[in-house]
Amino acid sequence: SQQGEEDPQALSIQEGENATMNCSYKTSINNLQWYRQNSGRGLVHLILIRSNEREKHSGRLRVTLDTSKKSSSLLITASRAADTASYFCATTRYTGFQKLVFGTGTRLLVSP
Amino acid sequence: SAVISQKPSRDICQRGTSLTIQCQVDSQVTMMFWYRQQPGQSLTLIATANQGSEATYESGFVIDKFPISRPNLTFSTLTVSNMSPEDSSIYLCSVGQGAGETQYFGPGTRLLVL
């Protein structure tokens, strides 16, 4: 079963605006990763945040992690039309194998 | 990061047939995984491909339906057997560099079963 739930399911914004996506999960985790998928293609890794980290930045991306609330957020600042994609969070719960459990995803549409 | 290729990139198959998907990595990796993404859905792990031993399947997936090979540290295959329209999905392989580290994904194989 899916561990992560993401909201919103879909988000539509204008270029230049910020986009925030949220991910909640159910069990303790080792780390949480965010991925982008363009038009049903392969996934592109965006950022990994470990369970002992609270915030991480990468270019226009900012990820936060609140393990007490079992939630994470992905903020894309100054969005561009090229950011249009589906965004997934995925958690790793180390059990001897590195298994990723994916959230339901957020479809982001950035209009020019 | 690892560079991963998959073959075929897409295929249209008749029900009852089988398709083997190949995943090639440009470097030796310990962990290789196979995922399924049904239309409009998120990704679900099918199995972990272990080099030198049988794959480890997730609940709901069985070896007879999804046999996997892992002959070496850079290559794996997933076969979708006795296909039905419900198998129409994108199949993706990924590689991990160790527990707790980033996973990298191939471009996926888009399968349509008629």
Coordinates of N, CA, C and O in Angstrom, one line a residue, chain A:
Chain A
S1 N 0.9 -1.2 0.0 CA 0.0 0.0 0.0 C 0.9 1.2 0.0 O 2.0 1.2 0.4
Q2 N 0.4 2.3 -0.5 CA 1.1 3.6 -0.5 C 1.3 4.1 0.9 O 0.3 4.2 1.6
Q3 N 2.5 4.5 1.2 CA 2.7 5.1 2.5 C 2.4 6.6 2.5 O 1.9 7.1 3.4
G4 N 2.8 7.3 1.4 CA 2.7 8.7 1.4 C 1.4 9.2 0.7 O 1.0 8.6 -0.2
E5 N 0.9 10.2 1.3 CA -0.2 10.9 0.7 C 0.3 12.4 0.4 O 0.9 13.0 1.3
E6 N 0.0 12.8 -0.8 CA 0.4 14.2 -1.1 C -0.8 15.1 -1.4 O -1.8 14.6 -1.9
D7 N -0.6 16.3 -1.0 CA -1.6 17.3 -1.4 C -0.9 18.6 -1.8 O 0.2 18.9 -1.3
P8 N -1.5 19.3 -2.7 CA -2.8 18.9 -3.4 C -2.5 17.9 -4.4 O -1.3 17.6 -4.8
Q9 N -3.5 17.2 -4.9 CA -3.4 16.3 -6.0 C -3.0 17.0 -7.3 O -2.2 16.5 -8.1
A10 N -3.5 18.2 -7.5 CA -3.1 19.0 -8.6 C -3.0 20.5 -8.2 O -3.7 20.9 -7.3
L11 N -2.1 21.2 -8.9 CA -1.8 22.6 -8.6 C -1.6 23.3 -9.8 O -0.8 22.9 -10.7
S12 N -2.3 24.4 -10.0 CA -2.1 25.2 -11.2 C -1.7 26.6 -10.8 O -2.5 27.3 -10.1
I13 N -0.6 27.1 -11.3 CA -0.1 28.4 -11.0 C 0.4 29.2 -12.2 O 0.5 28.6 -13.3
Q14 N 0.7 30.4 -12.0 CA 1.3 31.2 -13.1 C 2.9 31.2 -12.9 O 3.4 31.1 -11.8
E15 N 3.5 31.4 -14.0 CA 5.0 31.6 -13.9 C 5.4 32.7 -13.0 O 4.7 33.7 -12.9
G16 N 6.4 32.4 -12.2 CA 6.9 33.4 -11.3 C 6.4 33.2 -9.9 O 6.9 33.7 -8.9
E17 N 5.2 32.5 -9.8 CA 4.7 32.2 -8.4 C 5.4 31.0 -7.8 O 6.1 30.3 -8.4
N18 N 5.2 30.9 -6.5 CA 5.8 29.8 -5.8 C 4.8 28.6 -5.7 O 3.6 28.8 -5.7
A19 N 5.3 27.4 -5.7 CA 4.5 26.2 -5.6 C 4.9 25.4 -4.4 O 6.1 25.1 -4.2
T20 N 3.9 25.0 -3.6 CA 4.2 24.2 -2.4 C 3.4 23.0 -2.5 O 2.2 23.0 -2.7
M21 N 4.1 21.9 -2.3 CA 3.5 20.5 -2.2 C 3.8 19.9 -0.9 O 4.9 20.0 -0.4
N22 N 2.8 19.2 -0.4 CA 3.0 18.5 0.9 C 2.9 17.0 0.8 O 2.2 16.5 0.0
C23 N 3.6 16.4 1.7 CA 3.7 14.9 1.7 C 3.5 14.4 3.1 O 4.3 15.0 4.0
S24 N 2.7 13.5 3.4 CA 2.6 12.9 4.7 C 2.8 11.4 4.6 O 2.5 10.8 3.6
Y25 N 3.4 10.9 5.6 CA 3.7 9.4 5.6 C 3.3 8.9 7.0 O 3.0 9.6 7.9
K26 N 3.3 7.5 7.1 CA 2.7 6.9 8.2 C 3.7 6.3 9.2 O 3.3 6.1 10.4
T27 N 4.9 5.8 8.8 CA 5.8 5.1 9.7 C 7.1 5.9 9.8 O 7.3 6.9 9.1
S28 N 7.9 5.5 10.7 CA 9.2 6.1 10.8 C 10.0 5.9 9.6 O 9.9 4.9 8.9
I29 N 10.9 6.8 9.2 CA 11.6 6.8 8.0 C 13.1 7.0 8.2 O 13.5 7.5 9.3
N30 N 13.9 6.5 7.3 CA 15.3 6.8 7.2 C 15.6 8.1 6.5 O 16.4 8.9 6.9
N31 N 15.0 8.2 5.4 CA 15.1 9.5 4.6 C 13.9 9.7 3.8 O 13.0 8.8 3.6
L32 N 13.7 10.9 3.2 CA 12.6 11.2 2.3 C 13.2 11.8 1.0 O 14.1 12.7 1.2
Q33 N 12.7 11.4 -0.1 CA 13.3 11.9 -1.4 C 12.1 12.5 -2.2 O 11.0 12.1 -2.1
W34 N 12.4 13.5 -3.0 CA 11.4 14.1 -3.9 C 11.9 13.8 -5.3 O 13.1 14.0 -5.6
Y35 N 11.0 13.5 -6.2 CA 11.2 13.2 -7.6 C 10.3 14.0 -8.4 O 9.2 14.3 -8.0
R36 N 10.7 14.2 -9.7 CA 9.9 14.9 -10.7 C 9.7 13.9 -11.8 O 10.7 13.2 -12.2
Q37 N 8.6 13.9 -12.4 CA 8.3 13.1 -13.6 C 7.6 13.9 -14.6 O 6.5 14.4 -14.4
N38 N 8.2 14.0 -15.8 CA 7.6 14.7 -16.9 C 6.9 13.8 -17.8 O 7.5 12.8 -18.3
S39 N 5.6 14.0 -18.0 CA 4.8 13.3 -19.0 C 5.0 11.8 -19.0 O 5.2 11.3 -20.1
G40 N 4.9 11.2 -17.9 CA 5.0 9.7 -17.8 C 6.3 9.2 -18.2 O 6.4 8.0 -18.6
R41 N 7.3 9.9 -18.1 CA 8.7 9.4 -18.4 C 9.3 9.0 -17.1 O 8.7 8.8 -16.1
G42 N 10.7 8.8 -17.2 CA 11.4 8.4 -16.0 C 11.4 9.5 -14.9 O 11.1 10.6 -15.2
L43 N 11.8 9.1 -13.7 CA 11.8 10.0 -12.6 C 13.2 10.7 -12.5 O 14.2 10.0 -12.7
V44 N 13.2 11.9 -12.2 CA 14.4 12.7 -12.0 C 14.5 13.0 -10.5 O 13.5 13.5 -9.9
H45 N 15.6 12.6 -9.9 CA 15.8 12.8 -8.5 C 16.0 14.3 -8.2 O 16.9 15.0 -8.9
L46 N 15.3 14.9 -7.3 CA 15.4 16.3 -7.0 C 16.3 16.5 -5.7 O 17.2 17.3 -5.7
I47 N 15.9 15.9 -4.6 CA 16.5 16.2 -3.4 C 16.3 15.1 -2.4 O 15.2 14.4 -2.4
L48 N 17.2 14.8 -1.5 CA 17.1 13.8 -0.4 C 17.3 14.5 0.9 O 18.2 15.3 1.0
I49 N 16.4 14.3 1.8 CA 16.5 14.8 3.2 C 16.5 13.7 4.2 O 15.6 12.8 4.1
R50 N 17.4 13.7 5.1 CA 17.5 12.6 6.0 C 16.7 12.9 7.2 O 16.3 14.0 7.5
S51 N 16.4 11.8 8.0 CA 15.5 12.0 9.1 C 16.0 12.9 10.2 O 15.2 13.4 11.0
N52 N 17.3 13.1 10.2 CA 17.8 14.0 11.2 C 18.0 15.5 10.7 O 18.6 16.3 11.4
E53 N 17.5 15.7 9.5 CA 17.6 17.1 8.9 C 16.2 17.7 9.0 O 15.2 17.0 8.9
R54 N 16.2 19.0 9.0 CA 14.9 19.7 9.1 C 14.6 20.5 7.8 O 13.4 20.7 7.4
E55 N 15.6 20.9 7.1 CA 15.4 21.7 5.9 C 16.6 21.5 5.0 O 17.8 21.3 5.5
K56 N 16.3 21.6 3.7 CA 17.4 21.5 2.7 C 17.1 22.3 1.5 O 15.9 22.4 1.2
H57 N 18.1 22.9 0.9 CA 17.9 23.7 -0.3 C 18.7 23.2 -1.4 O 19.8 22.6 -1.3
S58 N 18.1 23.4 -2.6 CA 18.8 23.1 -3.8 C 18.3 24.0 -4.9 O 17.2 23.7 -5.5
G59 N 19.1 25.0 -5.3 CA 18.6 25.9 -6.3 C 17.3 26.6 -5.9 O 17.2 27.2 -4.8
R60 N 16.3 26.4 -6.7 CA 15.0 27.0 -6.4 C 14.1 26.1 -5.5 O 12.9 26.4 -5.3
L61 N 14.7 25.0 -5.1 CA 13.9 24.1 -4.3 C 14.2 24.2 -2.8 O 15.4 24.4 -2.4
R62 N 13.2 24.1 -2.0 CA 13.4 24.1 -0.6 C 12.5 22.9 0.0 O 11.3 22.9 -0.3
V63 N 13.1 22.0 0.7 CA 12.4 20.9 1.3 C 12.5 21.0 2.8 O 13.6 21.3 3.4
T64 N 11.4 20.8 3.5 CA 11.4 20.7 4.9 C 10.9 19.3 5.3 O 10.2 18.6 4.6
L65 N 11.3 18.9 6.5 CA 10.9 17.6 7.1 C 10.5 17.8 8.5 O 11.3 18.3 9.3
D66 N 9.4 17.3 8.9 CA 8.9 17.4 10.3 C 8.6 15.9 10.7 O 7.5 15.4 10.4
T67 N 9.5 15.3 11.3 CA 9.3 13.9 11.7 C 8.3 13.7 12.8 O 7.7 12.6 12.9
S68 N 8.1 14.7 13.6 CA 7.1 14.6 14.6 C 5.7 14.6 14.0 O 4.8 13.9 14.6
K69 N 5.5 15.3 12.9 CA 4.2 15.3 12.2 C 4.2 14.3 11.1 O 3.2 14.2 10.4
K70 N 5.3 13.7 10.8 CA 5.4 12.7 9.7 C 5.0 13.4 8.4 O 4.1 12.9 7.7
S71 N 5.6 14.6 8.1 CA 5.3 15.3 6.9 C 6.5 16.0 6.4 O 7.5 16.3 7.1
S72 N 6.4 16.3 5.1 CA 7.4 17.0 4.4 C 6.8 18.0 3.4 O 5.6 17.7 2.9
S73 N 7.5 19.0 3.0 CA 7.0 19.9 2.0 C 8.1 20.2 1.0 O 9.2 20.3 1.4
L74 N 7.6 20.5 -0.2 CA 8.5 20.9 -1.3 C 8.1 22.2 -1.8 O 6.9 22.4 -2.2
L75 N 8.9 23.2 -1.7 CA 8.6 24.5 -2.2 C 9.5 24.8 -3.5 O 10.7 24.6 -3.4
I76 N 8.8 25.2 -4.6 CA 9.5 25.6 -5.8 C 9.3 27.1 -5.9 O 8.2 27.5 -6.0
T77 N 10.4 27.9 -5.8 CA 10.2 29.3 -5.9 C 10.4 29.8 -7.4 O 11.0 29.1 -8.2
A78 N 9.7 30.9 -7.6 CA 9.8 31.5 -9.0 C 9.6 30.5 -10.1 O 10.5 30.3 -10.9
S79 N 8.5 29.8 -10.1 CA 8.3 28.7 -11.0 C 8.3 29.1 -12.4 O 8.1 30.3 -12.8
R80 N 8.6 28.1 -13.2 CA 8.7 28.3 -14.7 C 7.9 27.3 -15.4 O 7.5 26.3 -14.8
A81 N 7.5 27.6 -16.6 CA 6.7 26.6 -17.4 C 7.4 25.2 -17.4 O 6.7 24.2 -17.4
A82 N 8.7 25.2 -17.4 CA 9.4 23.9 -17.5 C 9.3 23.1 -16.2 O 9.6 21.9 -16.2
D83 N 8.8 23.7 -15.2 CA 8.5 23.0 -13.9 C 7.3 22.2 -14.0 O 7.0 21.4 -13.1
T84 N 6.5 22.3 -15.0 CA 5.3 21.5 -15.2 C 5.6 20.1 -15.2 O 6.4 19.6 -16.1
A85 N 5.1 19.3 -14.3 CA 5.4 17.9 -14.1 C 4.6 17.3 -13.0 O 3.9 18.1 -12.3
S86 N 4.8 16.0 -12.7 CA 4.3 15.4 -11.5 C 5.4 15.3 -10.5 O 6.5 14.9 -10.9
Y87 N 5.1 15.6 -9.3 CA 6.1 15.5 -8.2 C 5.7 14.4 -7.2 O 4.6 14.4 -6.7
F88 N 6.7 13.6 -6.8 CA 6.4 12.5 -5.9 C 7.4 12.6 -4.7 O 8.6 12.8 -4.9
C89 N 6.8 12.3 -3.6 CA 7.7 12.1 -2.4 C 7.9 10.6 -2.3 O 7.0 9.8 -2.7
A90 N 9.0 10.1 -1.8 CA 9.2 8.7 -1.6 C 10.1 8.5 -0.3 O 11.0 9.3 -0.1
T91 N 9.7 7.6 0.5 CA 10.4 7.4 1.8 C 11.1 6.1 1.8 O 10.7 5.1 1.1
T92 N 12.2 6.1 2.5 CA 13.0 4.9 2.7 C 12.9 4.5 4.2 O 13.2 5.3 5.1
R93 N 12.5 3.3 4.4 CA 12.5 2.7 5.8 C 13.5 1.5 5.7 O 13.1 0.5 5.2
Y94 N 14.6 1.7 6.3 CA 15.7 0.8 6.1 C 15.3 -0.6 6.8 O 15.0 -0.6 8.0
T95 N 15.2 -1.6 6.0 CA 14.9 -2.9 6.5 C 15.9 -3.9 6.1 O 15.7 -5.1 6.0
G96 N 17.1 -3.4 5.7 CA 18.1 -4.3 5.1 C 18.2 -4.2 3.6 O 19.2 -4.4 3.0
F97 N 17.1 -3.8 3.0 CA 17.0 -3.4 1.6 C 16.5 -2.0 1.5 O 15.7 -1.6 2.3
Q98 N 17.0 -1.3 0.5 CA 16.6 0.1 0.3 C 15.3 0.1 -0.5 O 15.4 0.2 -1.7
K99 N 14.2 0.1 0.1 CA 12.9 0.1 -0.5 C 12.3 1.5 -0.5 O 12.2 2.1 0.6
L100 N 11.9 2.0 -1.7 CA 11.2 3.3 -1.8 C 9.7 3.1 -1.8 O 9.2 2.3 -2.6
V101 N 9.0 3.8 -0.9 CA 7.6 3.8 -0.9 C 7.1 5.2 -1.4 O 7.4 6.2 -0.7
F102 N 6.4 5.2 -2.5 CA 6.0 6.5 -3.1 C 4.7 7.0 -2.6 O 3.8 6.3 -2.3
G103 N 4.6 8.4 -2.6 CA 3.4 9.0 -2.3 C 2.5 9.1 -3.6 O 2.9 8.6 -4.7
T104 N 1.4 9.6 -3.5 CA 0.4 9.6 -4.6 C 0.7 10.7 -5.6 O 0.2 10.6 -6.7
G105 N 1.5 11.6 -5.3 CA 2.0 12.6 -6.3 C 1.1 13.8 -6.4 O -0.1 13.8 -6.1
T106 N 1.7 14.9 -6.9 CA 1.1 16.2 -7.1 C 1.4 16.6 -8.6 O 2.5 16.6 -9.0
R107 N 0.3 16.8 -9.3 CA 0.5 17.3 -10.7 C 0.5 18.8 -10.7 O -0.4 19.5 -10.3
L108 N 1.7 19.4 -11.1 CA 1.9 20.8 -11.1 C 1.8 21.3 -12.6 O 2.5 20.8 -13.5
L109 N 1.0 22.3 -12.8 CA 0.9 23.0 -14.1 C 1.3 24.5 -13.9 O 0.7 25.2 -13.1
V110 N 2.3 24.9 -14.6 CA 2.8 26.3 -14.5 C 2.5 26.9 -15.9 O 3.0 26.5 -16.9
S111 N 1.6 27.9 -15.9 CA 1.2 28.6 -17.1 C 2.1 29.8 -17.4 O 2.4 30.5 -16.4
P112 N 2.4 30.0 -18.6 CA 3.3 31.2 -18.9 C 2.5 32.5 -18.7 O 1.3 32.5 -18.7

